[in-house]
Every structure is written in C-alpha cells, then in structure tokens.
Amino acid sequence: MNKAQSPGVVDTSEQPDHRWVTDTLASLTLDQKIGQLLHPHLMPEKGIDEELEKLAGIEVGGAFFFGAEKTVLQTLSQKVQSRSPVPVVVSSDLESGAGRMVADAVIFPDAMSIAATGNKELAYQIGEAAAKEGRECGIHWSFAPVIDINDNPHSPIVNTRGFGDHPETIANMAIQMTLGMQQNGGVACAKHFPGDGYDDRDQHLCTSVNPQSLSGWRATSGRLFQQLIDAGVWSIMVGHIALPSVDPGETGRLIDAPSAVISEKIIQTLLREELGFEGVVISDAIGMGGSTSHYPEDEVVVRSIIAGCDMVLFCDPQPAFAALKSAVDEGRLTESRIDQSVRRILNLKSLLGLHRSSKTPEIANEDLLRFRQVAEDTAEKALSWIKQDQVFEPLVAGQKVLSLHLRGDPKYHVDLLDSLLKERGVEVVRLTEVDEFAHHEWDLSEFDALLVNTVFGPSWATNRIRLSGNFNRPLVELLKSGHSQILFCSFGNPYQLYEYPKVPNYLNAYSPDEATQQAYVKFLFGELTPQGQSPVQLEKLLGSLTVS
C-alpha cells in the first residue's frame, strides 16, 4: 500500500481476486450479465429516487454520477449499491480532480496547466486527489487522463483537457496521474482511443477522423496508449473517432469510415491483440453523433459490444438492455462474448475491493490542505508569458482598469478576477461579450490598464474554441487604441494569439479555475513572475512570430 493512502483505501496496482470473479460470473443469469455491460448516467439534481427509477429494475454494472454536493453523492452511492447483489462501479469525469463534479472538493487547473509546469509530481498528486476525493463520495473510476495529442490547434475537444502536443510530455504526465489514481484507491481511464486531436470537428456532432497512416499512428497515438498500458492503466475509453488506415469501412469513403466504438478492427485487432490490452474498454457516451449518425442508438449499443467494448457509457438502460437481449436471441451476440466483458468488469470491481466493502473512506484533513496547496502551486507555476512587446507595469491600489471578459460558454468564466481586483483597491469597469460595448464612447486613457480575459476552452457540441463572435469588431478598436498597458490573457485555448498576433502583451493561463485567477492577480500586482513553458508548439499557427 502506498504510504500516502488513507485508511481503508485499496492500492489498485494490485491484482484482482480471481476466485471471487470466477464464482460471481458463474452465478449470474444472462439478464444479469447483460446488465453488467450497461453504464448509464445519474443526475442527482433531478432527484435520487427519480433517477434510480429509470434503471427499471435492471442490475446495471456501472453508473456515471453527475455533479452534486458530497453528501448527496454519498446517499446516491449507498442507494445504487444497495439495489444490486453485484457491486456497482461508479464513474465520473475527474480530469481536473473531483472539484468540478463534487461541490465540496478541490478544483485543480486543467491538464495543460500541469504540463506547462513541467512538474510530474503535480500530475501524480492531482491523480491522488481525484482518487481520494472521489472515493469519499462513492466514485471509484475517473475518466482521465486525456492522452490525446493536440496536433490540430483548432481541435474543439482536446485543447486544454490534454497535456499538449509533445508525446513525451503527455506520456510522462499521464503515467504519473494514472499512478496517483491507481495507487490511492481509484481507477484511471486513458482516452480517447485511437487518439483524438487531429480533427477540427467534434465527435458529439459527427465522426471525427484520425488521419494517420498505420505506421504514423504506431509512432505517436499508438505509442502513447502502449505506454499507458505498460504502466498498468486499468481502463481505456474508446472514442467516436475513425481511423481509416485501420478500418476504412465498407465503401472506402472517408465519410463512411466507422467510429472506433463500433469497429472490431480497431478495438479487437488493434487495441486487444496488437497493444495487448486486457483491461476494461468503455465506450464514450453512446449517444454521440460520431456513431448515431451512422446507426440508431440501440443498434450502436449492440455493435459496440460486438466490436469489443465491455461497457456502454450513458446508455438508456431499458432500450439498451432490450437491444442486447434481442441480439443474443437473434444469434448476433453470443453469451461467451458477453462473458469475456463481464469477467473484465468483475476484475475491475475486485481490484477496487468492492466485493469486500462499498463504504466510502473519509479523506484526511491533511490531504485536503495539501491538495489545495497543489492547486495553488500548479496555477502559479503554469502561468506563461508568450509575448511581451511592452513593459506591463504592476497594478497598485487606486488605479482604474477596464476588464473585458470574452467567453465561449458563460458557465466557464473568470468572474472572481474582478472581485479580487476590487478587494485590492482597484476600480474595475467590467464588460462581457454580451454587452454593447461598441457604442461606449470612452476615452480609453482614463484607464490605467486594459485587461482582455478570454475563456474559450473545450465545450461539448459547441465547436466554439476560437475567438468567434461579433465582439471581435469592437475588440479591434480596443486593441488598436495605442494604449500603453494592454494585457491579453487566455484562461483556455492557448492559441488565441493566432487571432490577434500583434497584441503587445499576451499570457496563457490555460484554465479558468479559482486558483489560476488568484495566481493571475498576483502577477498583475507584481508578486509573481510567470515561469510556465508552453506545452504546445505555437509556431504551428504563428509561423515566424517569436514566442517564449
């Protein structure tokens, strides 16, 4: 057991209880086995009992928990476990720790921030925090790390969720995050196989494409997944991503190439046989357009299991169960194929110790304090100067600033920033992308500084990663004002300098979390010097522009 573990937390780098797995598998009926393949989502905000009713008596193998307060999630966990004779494995998206799903937990900066620090130990500790804070509220399985290579700067899915575009950096950070989780009671999940980050489209909407040749894939995305497998990752998420060099589909037309979720060539031949992965394969959310644009959702469920997925994420339990049962009756899906998946799922559950106890271990207070410090350290060490053509003078109390907030999705914001400035005695005039600020006739010289704060990051099914919107028209006026103290900071997409390459001063903060906003305010007052290094090759877009 890792010395940093909390009492009662298992080390998931150990081996599963094969006897329990074999005995349990032998005791299950066909209906119970089919139930083990299902991994629906539950939304506590809609009511715990109401959400459990949609399971319709089906003994599901897993469940994804959406966000709520810790005590609500603990209650939901207890009720989910009590309704099934076989323990239920509970998952959630804990890519940046548990805080974006568990209201009381620590929120860490995004993965790209970790990479910008160059510090692998921070990646380990954030993985550890996800495991411990997740287990405390009944979540065992974190759908992280994202090991996609952000090869396309306009990828709307990877971006700051990933560790950048350097495969070596991605591997180093992802392996440490995986170990942090799996040595402290959680299970990690490398995603999105066979590798996202090459397309500028979103698989929530259509089948995105990994265009690499097989040899190119083996040298990059394939090598990364192999490294995570060799490091002991216990699960892999397969994405709605086509890899035409492996499976071009029946017509050979790119538009018809199947997503990996429904491709036996990609899951069975490539992932299982070539890479030797023996752990659990879970689909990405099964209703995404990347597969449902090819077939109805119930058919995608069936094809995903036939192709080699072990669990179907975000499925509607009743129709998914019925579709799989019919596939067995029709001879399309064999019970022996189902048994293969159920055995792997039971292995995962025994690895977590769920067959011994489903209790939620309480996290130590010293761990919480340490995790908060890790969040602060990550934010401060990630902040990166990308362009500095003018000297930006530190702010002082009594000054007046224009704080312009531009957001791709208003729920991702840096609103705390203005409050922190006001607390330090700065007068703040705040505007956002929804304000008609083009019609304000100010003399910009009345402001001591013009702060442009952008939050454009990965957001599902929006395709909004670039600075796009009518606000660009007045923004041009602001940027060409000739003001001596203009500062542009991206709290998301690190490529925003591409849109305004002549902005005099530009920083990347990578993440809109509170620790990052606090770090940025320290910088604004001259208390912190940016020391982060860009995890992406900005020259891909910026050409000969000098960056640091």
Coordinates of C-alpha atoms in Angstrom, one line a residue:
M1 CA 0.0 0.0 0.0
N2 CA 1.3 3.5 -0.9
K3 CA 2.4 5.3 2.2
A4 CA 0.2 8.3 1.2
Q5 CA -3.0 6.3 1.2
S6 CA -5.9 6.9 3.5
P7 CA -7.0 4.0 5.8
G8 CA -9.3 1.6 4.0
V9 CA -8.3 2.6 0.5
V10 CA -7.1 -0.2 -1.7
D11 CA -4.0 0.1 -4.0
T12 CA -5.3 -0.7 -7.5
S13 CA -1.9 -1.5 -8.7
E14 CA -2.5 -4.9 -7.1
Q15 CA -4.2 -8.0 -8.7
P16 CA -7.9 -8.8 -8.7
D17 CA -9.5 -11.5 -6.7
H18 CA -9.8 -14.2 -9.4
R19 CA -11.7 -16.7 -7.3
W20 CA -14.4 -14.1 -6.5
V21 CA -14.6 -13.1 -10.2
T22 CA -15.0 -16.7 -11.4
D23 CA -17.6 -17.6 -8.7
T24 CA -19.6 -14.5 -9.3
L25 CA -19.6 -14.9 -13.1
A26 CA -20.8 -18.5 -12.8
S27 CA -23.7 -17.3 -10.5
L28 CA -25.1 -14.7 -12.9
T29 CA -28.0 -15.2 -15.2
L30 CA -27.9 -14.0 -18.8
D31 CA -30.0 -11.0 -17.8
Q32 CA -27.6 -10.1 -15.0
K33 CA -24.7 -10.4 -17.3
I34 CA -26.3 -8.1 -19.9
G35 CA -26.9 -5.6 -17.0
Q36 CA -23.2 -5.6 -16.2
L37 CA -22.5 -4.1 -19.6
L38 CA -24.6 -1.1 -19.0
H39 CA -23.2 2.2 -17.6
P40 CA -26.0 4.8 -17.6
H41 CA -25.7 8.3 -16.1
L42 CA -27.5 9.5 -13.0
M43 CA -28.2 13.2 -12.3
P44 CA -28.7 13.8 -8.5
E45 CA -30.2 17.3 -9.2
K46 CA -33.2 15.6 -10.7
G47 CA -33.9 13.7 -7.5
I48 CA -32.1 10.5 -6.4
D49 CA -35.2 8.2 -6.3
E50 CA -36.4 9.6 -9.6
E51 CA -33.1 8.8 -11.2
L52 CA -33.0 5.3 -9.8
E53 CA -36.4 4.6 -11.2
K54 CA -35.1 4.9 -14.8
L55 CA -33.0 1.8 -14.1
A56 CA -36.3 -0.1 -14.2
G57 CA -35.1 -2.9 -12.0
I58 CA -32.1 -3.7 -14.3
E59 CA -28.9 -4.6 -12.3
V60 CA -26.5 -2.3 -14.1
G61 CA -22.8 -2.9 -13.9
G62 CA -21.9 0.7 -13.5
A63 CA -23.2 4.3 -13.3
F64 CA -21.8 7.7 -14.0
F65 CA -22.5 10.4 -11.4
F66 CA -23.1 14.0 -12.5
G67 CA -22.2 16.7 -10.0
A68 CA -23.7 17.4 -6.6
E69 CA -22.6 18.0 -3.0
K70 CA -20.6 15.3 -1.4
T71 CA -23.4 14.2 1.0
V72 CA -25.9 13.9 -1.9
L73 CA -23.4 11.8 -3.9
Q74 CA -22.8 9.6 -0.8
T75 CA -26.5 9.0 -0.4
L76 CA -26.9 8.2 -4.1
S77 CA -23.9 5.8 -3.9
Q78 CA -25.4 4.0 -1.0
K79 CA -28.8 3.6 -2.8
V80 CA -27.1 2.4 -6.0
Q81 CA -25.1 -0.2 -4.2
S82 CA -28.0 -1.5 -2.1
R83 CA -30.2 -2.3 -5.1
S84 CA -27.7 -4.7 -6.7
P85 CA -26.3 -8.1 -5.5
V86 CA -23.1 -7.4 -7.5
P87 CA -21.2 -4.2 -6.6
V88 CA -21.7 -1.3 -9.0
V89 CA -18.6 0.6 -10.2
V90 CA -19.3 4.3 -10.2
S91 CA -17.6 6.7 -12.5
S92 CA -17.3 10.5 -13.2
D93 CA -15.2 12.9 -15.1
L94 CA -12.5 13.8 -12.7
E95 CA -10.0 15.2 -15.2
S96 CA -9.1 18.1 -13.0
G97 CA -9.7 16.4 -9.7
A98 CA -13.1 15.8 -8.2
G99 CA -13.9 19.5 -7.6
R100 CA -15.8 20.0 -10.9
M101 CA -18.2 17.2 -10.0
V102 CA -18.1 17.2 -6.2
A103 CA -19.2 20.6 -4.9
D104 CA -17.0 20.4 -1.8
A105 CA -13.9 19.1 -3.4
V106 CA -10.7 20.8 -4.6
I107 CA -10.7 22.1 -8.2
F108 CA -7.4 21.9 -10.0
P109 CA -6.2 23.7 -13.1
D110 CA -6.7 21.9 -16.4
A111 CA -4.3 19.3 -17.7
M112 CA -2.4 21.7 -20.0
S113 CA -1.6 23.8 -16.9
I114 CA 0.0 20.8 -15.3
A115 CA 2.1 20.2 -18.5
A116 CA 3.1 23.9 -18.5
T117 CA 4.7 23.5 -15.1
G118 CA 6.9 20.6 -16.3
N119 CA 6.4 19.0 -12.9
K120 CA 5.3 15.3 -13.0
E121 CA 4.9 15.2 -9.2
L122 CA 1.9 17.6 -9.5
A123 CA 0.3 15.3 -12.0
Y124 CA 0.7 12.4 -9.5
Q125 CA -0.8 14.4 -6.7
I126 CA -3.8 15.6 -8.8
G127 CA -4.4 11.9 -9.7
E128 CA -4.2 11.1 -6.0
A129 CA -6.7 13.8 -5.1
A130 CA -9.1 12.6 -7.7
A131 CA -9.0 9.1 -6.3
K132 CA -9.3 10.0 -2.6
E133 CA -11.9 12.7 -3.0
G134 CA -13.8 10.6 -5.5
R135 CA -13.8 7.5 -3.2
E136 CA -15.1 9.6 -0.3
C137 CA -18.4 10.2 -2.1
G138 CA -18.6 6.7 -3.8
I139 CA -16.9 7.4 -7.1
H140 CA -14.3 4.8 -8.0
W141 CA -13.5 5.4 -11.6
S142 CA -12.1 8.6 -13.1
F143 CA -12.4 9.1 -16.8
A144 CA -8.9 10.5 -17.0
P145 CA -6.2 11.1 -18.1
V146 CA -6.7 12.6 -21.6
I147 CA -3.8 11.3 -23.6
D148 CA -4.8 12.8 -27.0
I149 CA -2.2 14.7 -28.9
N150 CA -3.4 18.2 -29.7
D151 CA -1.9 18.1 -33.2
N152 CA -4.7 20.3 -34.6
P153 CA -4.7 23.7 -32.8
H154 CA -8.4 24.0 -33.7
S155 CA -9.5 20.7 -32.1
P156 CA -12.6 21.6 -30.1
I157 CA -12.4 18.5 -27.9
V158 CA -8.8 18.2 -26.7
N159 CA -7.1 21.6 -26.3
T160 CA -6.6 22.3 -22.5
R161 CA -8.0 19.0 -21.4
G162 CA -4.9 17.4 -22.8
F163 CA -1.2 17.7 -21.9
G164 CA -0.3 19.4 -25.1
D165 CA 1.2 18.2 -28.4
H166 CA 4.5 16.7 -27.3
P167 CA 4.1 12.9 -26.9
E168 CA 6.9 12.6 -24.4
T169 CA 5.3 15.2 -22.1
I170 CA 1.9 13.6 -22.5
A171 CA 3.3 10.2 -21.6
N172 CA 5.2 11.5 -18.5
M173 CA 2.3 13.5 -17.1
A174 CA -0.4 10.9 -17.9
I175 CA 1.5 8.0 -16.4
Q176 CA 2.1 9.9 -13.2
M177 CA -1.6 10.9 -13.0
T178 CA -2.6 7.3 -13.6
L179 CA -0.3 6.1 -10.8
G180 CA -1.6 8.8 -8.5
M181 CA -5.1 7.4 -9.0
Q182 CA -4.4 3.7 -9.0
Q183 CA -2.1 3.7 -6.0
N184 CA -4.7 5.5 -4.0
G185 CA -7.9 3.7 -4.5
G186 CA -9.2 4.8 -7.9
V187 CA -9.1 3.5 -11.4
A188 CA -7.8 5.6 -14.3
C189 CA -9.0 5.6 -17.8
A190 CA -6.8 6.6 -20.8
K191 CA -8.8 8.3 -23.5
H192 CA -9.8 8.7 -26.3
F193 CA -8.7 5.6 -28.3
P194 CA -7.4 5.5 -31.0
G195 CA -6.4 9.2 -30.4
D196 CA -8.2 12.5 -30.8
G197 CA -6.7 15.9 -31.5
Y198 CA -6.2 15.7 -35.3
D199 CA -9.7 16.9 -36.5
D200 CA -11.2 20.3 -36.0
R201 CA -14.6 18.8 -35.6
D202 CA -16.5 17.4 -32.6
Q203 CA -17.5 13.7 -32.3
H204 CA -20.5 14.8 -30.4
L205 CA -21.8 16.0 -33.8
C206 CA -20.1 13.8 -36.3
T207 CA -17.4 11.1 -36.7
S208 CA -14.1 12.9 -36.2
V209 CA -11.1 11.4 -38.0
N210 CA -7.6 10.4 -37.0
P211 CA -5.9 10.6 -40.5
Q212 CA -2.6 8.9 -39.6
S213 CA -1.2 6.1 -41.5
L214 CA -0.8 2.9 -39.5
S215 CA 2.9 3.4 -39.2
G216 CA 2.4 7.0 -38.2
W217 CA -0.3 6.0 -35.6
R218 CA 2.0 3.4 -34.1
A219 CA 4.8 6.0 -33.7
T220 CA 2.5 8.6 -32.0
S221 CA -1.0 7.9 -30.6
G222 CA -0.5 4.1 -30.6
R223 CA 2.8 4.5 -28.7
L224 CA 1.1 6.7 -26.1
F225 CA -1.6 4.1 -25.5
Q226 CA 1.0 1.4 -25.3
Q227 CA 3.0 3.3 -22.7
L228 CA -0.1 3.8 -20.6
I229 CA -1.0 0.1 -20.9
D230 CA 2.6 -0.9 -20.0
A231 CA 2.3 1.5 -16.9
G232 CA -0.8 -0.5 -15.8
V233 CA -3.8 1.6 -16.7
W234 CA -6.9 -0.5 -16.0
S235 CA -9.3 1.0 -18.4
I236 CA -9.4 2.7 -21.8
M237 CA -12.2 4.8 -23.3
V238 CA -12.8 4.3 -27.0
G239 CA -14.0 7.4 -28.8
H240 CA -16.3 8.1 -31.7
I241 CA -13.3 8.6 -33.9
A242 CA -12.5 6.9 -37.2
L243 CA -9.0 5.6 -38.0
P244 CA -9.4 4.9 -41.8
S245 CA -5.9 3.4 -42.1
V246 CA -7.1 0.5 -39.9
D247 CA -10.9 0.4 -40.7
P248 CA -11.9 2.4 -43.9
G249 CA -15.4 1.0 -43.7
E250 CA -17.4 -0.9 -46.3
T251 CA -17.5 1.8 -49.0
G252 CA -14.0 3.1 -48.5
R253 CA -15.3 6.7 -48.5
L254 CA -14.0 8.8 -45.6
I255 CA -17.5 9.9 -44.7
D256 CA -18.5 6.2 -44.1
A257 CA -15.5 5.2 -42.0
P258 CA -16.8 3.8 -38.7
S259 CA -16.0 5.2 -35.4
A260 CA -13.8 3.1 -33.1
V261 CA -16.7 2.4 -30.8
I262 CA -18.3 0.2 -33.4
S263 CA -15.1 -1.1 -35.1
E264 CA -13.9 -4.6 -34.3
K265 CA -10.7 -3.9 -36.3
I266 CA -9.9 -1.0 -34.1
I267 CA -10.9 -2.5 -30.7
Q268 CA -10.2 -6.2 -31.1
T269 CA -7.4 -6.3 -33.6
L270 CA -5.6 -3.1 -32.7
L271 CA -6.2 -2.5 -29.0
R272 CA -6.6 -6.0 -27.7
E273 CA -4.3 -8.0 -30.0
E274 CA -1.6 -5.6 -31.1
L275 CA -1.3 -3.5 -28.0
G276 CA -2.2 -6.4 -25.6
F277 CA -4.7 -4.5 -23.5
E278 CA -6.6 -6.8 -21.1
G279 CA -8.4 -4.3 -19.0
V280 CA -11.9 -2.8 -19.3
V281 CA -12.9 -1.0 -22.5
I282 CA -15.7 1.5 -22.2
S283 CA -17.3 3.5 -25.0
D284 CA -17.5 7.2 -24.9
A285 CA -21.1 8.5 -24.4
I286 CA -23.0 6.2 -26.7
G287 CA -25.5 8.8 -28.0
M288 CA -22.8 10.9 -29.6
G289 CA -23.3 11.8 -33.3
G290 CA -20.0 10.2 -34.1
S291 CA -21.8 6.9 -34.1
T292 CA -25.5 7.6 -34.0
S293 CA -25.2 9.5 -37.3
H294 CA -24.4 6.0 -38.8
Y295 CA -27.0 3.9 -36.9
P296 CA -29.8 4.3 -34.4
E297 CA -28.6 4.4 -30.8
D298 CA -29.9 1.0 -29.9
E299 CA -28.0 -0.5 -32.8
V300 CA -24.9 1.4 -31.8
V301 CA -25.2 -0.2 -28.4
V302 CA -25.2 -3.7 -29.9
R303 CA -22.5 -3.0 -32.4
S304 CA -20.2 -1.5 -29.7
I305 CA -20.4 -4.8 -27.6
I306 CA -19.9 -6.9 -30.7
A307 CA -16.9 -4.8 -31.7
G308 CA -15.2 -5.3 -28.3
C309 CA -16.4 -2.7 -25.8
D310 CA -17.1 -4.0 -22.3
M311 CA -19.4 -1.3 -21.1
V312 CA -21.7 1.2 -22.8
L313 CA -21.5 4.7 -21.3
F314 CA -24.6 6.9 -20.9
C315 CA -26.9 4.3 -22.3
D316 CA -30.6 4.4 -21.7
P317 CA -30.9 1.2 -19.6
Q318 CA -34.3 -0.2 -20.8
P319 CA -33.8 0.1 -24.6
A320 CA -30.1 -0.9 -24.4
F321 CA -30.9 -4.0 -22.4
A322 CA -33.7 -5.0 -24.8
A323 CA -31.4 -4.4 -27.8
L324 CA -28.7 -6.6 -26.4
K325 CA -31.1 -9.3 -25.3
S326 CA -32.6 -9.4 -28.8
A327 CA -29.1 -9.6 -30.3
V328 CA -28.5 -12.7 -28.3
D329 CA -31.8 -14.2 -29.3
E330 CA -31.0 -13.5 -33.0
G331 CA -27.5 -15.0 -32.7
R332 CA -25.7 -11.8 -33.4
L333 CA -24.2 -11.7 -29.9
T334 CA -23.1 -14.8 -28.1
E335 CA -23.1 -15.4 -24.3
S336 CA -19.5 -16.3 -24.4
R337 CA -18.7 -12.9 -25.9
I338 CA -20.7 -11.3 -23.0
D339 CA -18.8 -13.4 -20.5
Q340 CA -15.5 -12.0 -21.7
S341 CA -16.6 -8.5 -20.9
V342 CA -18.3 -9.4 -17.6
R343 CA -15.1 -11.1 -16.4
R344 CA -13.1 -8.0 -17.1
I345 CA -15.7 -5.8 -15.4
L346 CA -15.7 -8.0 -12.3
N347 CA -11.9 -7.9 -12.3
L348 CA -12.1 -4.1 -12.1
K349 CA -14.6 -4.3 -9.2
S350 CA -12.5 -6.7 -7.2
L351 CA -9.4 -4.6 -7.9
L352 CA -11.3 -1.8 -6.2
G353 CA -12.2 -4.0 -3.3
L354 CA -15.9 -3.5 -3.9
H355 CA -16.6 -7.2 -3.3
R356 CA -15.4 -6.7 0.3
S357 CA -16.9 -3.3 1.1
S358 CA -18.6 -0.4 -0.6
K359 CA -18.0 2.0 2.3
T360 CA -16.8 5.5 1.4
P361 CA -13.5 6.2 3.2
E362 CA -13.2 9.6 4.8
I363 CA -10.4 11.8 3.4
A364 CA -7.8 13.0 5.9
N365 CA -7.8 16.8 6.6
E366 CA -4.0 17.0 6.0
D367 CA -4.7 15.6 2.5
L368 CA -7.2 18.3 1.8
L369 CA -4.8 21.0 2.8
R370 CA -2.1 19.5 0.7
F371 CA -4.4 19.2 -2.3
R372 CA -5.4 22.9 -2.0
Q373 CA -1.7 23.8 -2.0
V374 CA -1.1 21.6 -5.0
A375 CA -3.8 23.5 -6.9
E376 CA -2.2 26.8 -6.0
D377 CA 1.3 25.7 -6.9
T378 CA 0.1 24.3 -10.3
A379 CA -1.7 27.6 -11.1
E380 CA 1.3 29.8 -10.2
K381 CA 3.9 27.7 -12.0
A382 CA 1.8 27.3 -15.1
L383 CA 1.3 31.0 -16.0
S384 CA 3.2 31.6 -19.2
W385 CA 4.5 34.7 -20.9
I386 CA 4.0 34.2 -24.6
K387 CA 4.6 37.7 -26.0
Q388 CA 5.9 40.8 -24.2
D389 CA 6.5 43.8 -26.5
Q390 CA 5.7 46.4 -23.9
V391 CA 6.6 46.6 -20.2
F392 CA 3.5 45.9 -18.2
E393 CA 3.6 48.0 -15.0
P394 CA 2.2 46.2 -11.9
L395 CA -1.2 47.5 -10.7
V396 CA -1.5 49.4 -7.5
A397 CA -4.5 50.3 -5.3
G398 CA -6.4 53.3 -6.5
Q399 CA -6.0 52.6 -10.2
K400 CA -8.8 52.1 -12.7
V401 CA -8.9 49.2 -15.2
L402 CA -11.2 48.0 -18.0
S403 CA -11.8 44.3 -17.6
L404 CA -13.2 42.8 -20.7
H405 CA -14.4 39.2 -20.5
L406 CA -14.9 37.1 -23.6
R407 CA -16.4 33.6 -23.1
G408 CA -17.3 30.8 -25.4
D409 CA -19.7 29.3 -22.8
P410 CA -20.8 31.7 -20.0
K411 CA -20.7 28.9 -17.4
Y412 CA -16.9 28.8 -17.9
H413 CA -15.8 32.2 -16.6
V414 CA -13.2 34.1 -14.6
D415 CA -15.7 36.3 -12.7
L416 CA -13.7 36.0 -9.5
L417 CA -10.9 38.0 -11.1
D418 CA -12.8 41.3 -10.9
S419 CA -13.7 40.7 -7.3
L420 CA -10.1 40.1 -6.4
L421 CA -9.0 43.3 -8.1
K422 CA -11.7 45.3 -6.2
E423 CA -10.6 43.7 -2.9
R424 CA -7.1 45.2 -3.6
G425 CA -8.5 48.7 -4.1
V426 CA -8.7 48.7 -7.9
E427 CA -11.7 50.3 -9.6
V428 CA -13.0 47.9 -12.2
V429 CA -15.2 48.6 -15.2
R430 CA -16.4 45.2 -16.3
L431 CA -17.7 44.3 -19.8
T432 CA -18.5 40.9 -21.4
E433 CA -19.2 39.6 -24.8
V434 CA -23.0 40.2 -24.3
D435 CA -22.5 43.9 -23.7
E436 CA -22.9 46.5 -26.4
F437 CA -19.6 48.0 -25.6
A438 CA -19.0 49.1 -29.2
H439 CA -21.3 52.0 -28.5
H440 CA -19.5 53.2 -25.4
E441 CA -17.7 56.4 -26.3
W442 CA -14.9 56.4 -23.7
D443 CA -11.5 58.0 -23.7
L444 CA -9.5 54.8 -23.0
S445 CA -6.8 57.0 -21.5
E446 CA -8.9 57.2 -18.3
F447 CA -8.0 53.5 -17.7
D448 CA -4.6 52.6 -16.2
A449 CA -4.8 49.2 -17.9
L450 CA -6.9 47.4 -20.4
L451 CA -7.3 43.7 -19.4
V452 CA -8.7 41.3 -22.1
N453 CA -9.6 38.0 -20.4
T454 CA -10.7 35.2 -22.7
V455 CA -12.2 31.8 -21.7
F456 CA -12.6 29.7 -24.8
G457 CA -12.0 26.0 -24.0
P458 CA -13.3 22.6 -24.8
S459 CA -17.1 22.5 -24.5
W460 CA -19.1 19.7 -25.9
A461 CA -21.1 20.1 -29.1
T462 CA -20.4 23.9 -29.5
N463 CA -17.4 23.8 -31.9
R464 CA -16.5 27.1 -30.2
I465 CA -12.8 27.1 -29.4
R466 CA -11.6 30.2 -31.4
L467 CA -12.4 33.8 -30.7
S468 CA -15.5 34.0 -32.8
G469 CA -18.4 36.4 -32.4
N470 CA -19.5 40.0 -33.1
F471 CA -17.4 41.1 -30.1
N472 CA -14.4 41.0 -32.3
R473 CA -15.4 44.2 -34.1
P474 CA -15.1 46.5 -31.1
L475 CA -12.2 44.4 -29.7
V476 CA -10.2 45.5 -32.7
E477 CA -10.9 49.1 -31.7
L478 CA -9.7 48.5 -28.2
L479 CA -6.5 46.7 -29.3
K480 CA -5.6 49.4 -31.9
S481 CA -6.1 52.2 -29.4
G482 CA -2.4 52.5 -28.8
H483 CA -2.9 52.3 -25.0
S484 CA 0.5 51.5 -23.3
Q485 CA -0.9 49.0 -20.9
I486 CA -2.9 46.4 -22.8
L487 CA -2.7 42.8 -21.5
F488 CA -4.4 39.9 -23.1
C489 CA -4.7 36.6 -21.1
S490 CA -6.2 33.4 -22.2
F491 CA -7.7 31.2 -19.5
G492 CA -8.4 28.5 -22.0
N493 CA -7.3 27.9 -25.6
P494 CA -3.5 28.6 -25.7
Y495 CA -3.6 29.6 -29.4
Q496 CA -5.6 32.8 -29.1
L497 CA -2.6 34.9 -30.1
Y498 CA -3.3 33.5 -33.6
E499 CA -6.3 35.7 -33.9
Y500 CA -4.5 38.9 -32.7
P501 CA -0.8 38.3 -33.4
K502 CA 0.1 42.0 -32.9
V503 CA -1.4 42.3 -29.4
P504 CA 1.6 43.8 -27.4
N505 CA 1.4 41.6 -24.3
Y506 CA -0.1 38.1 -24.1
L507 CA -0.1 35.3 -21.5
N508 CA -1.5 31.8 -21.3
A509 CA -3.1 30.8 -18.0
Y510 CA -4.8 27.7 -19.6
S511 CA -7.6 27.3 -17.1
P512 CA -10.4 29.3 -15.6
D513 CA -10.4 27.8 -12.1
E514 CA -10.1 29.9 -9.0
A515 CA -6.5 29.1 -8.2
T516 CA -5.5 30.3 -11.6
Q517 CA -7.4 33.5 -11.3
Q518 CA -5.7 34.1 -7.9
A519 CA -2.3 33.4 -9.5
Y520 CA -3.1 35.9 -12.3
V521 CA -4.0 38.6 -9.8
K522 CA -0.7 38.1 -8.0
F523 CA 1.1 38.5 -11.3
L524 CA -0.9 41.7 -12.1
F525 CA 0.4 43.2 -8.8
G526 CA 4.0 42.2 -9.4
E527 CA 4.0 39.4 -6.8
L528 CA 4.6 36.6 -9.2
T529 CA 6.8 36.1 -12.3
P530 CA 5.4 33.8 -15.0
Q531 CA 7.6 30.7 -15.4
G532 CA 5.4 28.2 -17.3
Q533 CA 6.5 26.8 -20.6
S534 CA 4.0 26.3 -23.5
P535 CA 3.1 22.6 -23.8
V536 CA 2.0 23.3 -27.4
Q537 CA 4.1 24.4 -30.4
L538 CA 2.6 27.8 -31.1
E539 CA 4.7 28.1 -34.2
K540 CA 2.3 25.8 -36.0
L541 CA -0.1 28.7 -36.2
L542 CA 2.1 31.7 -35.6
G543 CA 4.8 31.0 -38.1
S544 CA 7.9 33.2 -37.6
L545 CA 6.4 35.1 -34.7
T546 CA 8.9 34.9 -31.8
V547 CA 7.4 33.2 -28.8
S548 CA 8.9 32.2 -25.5

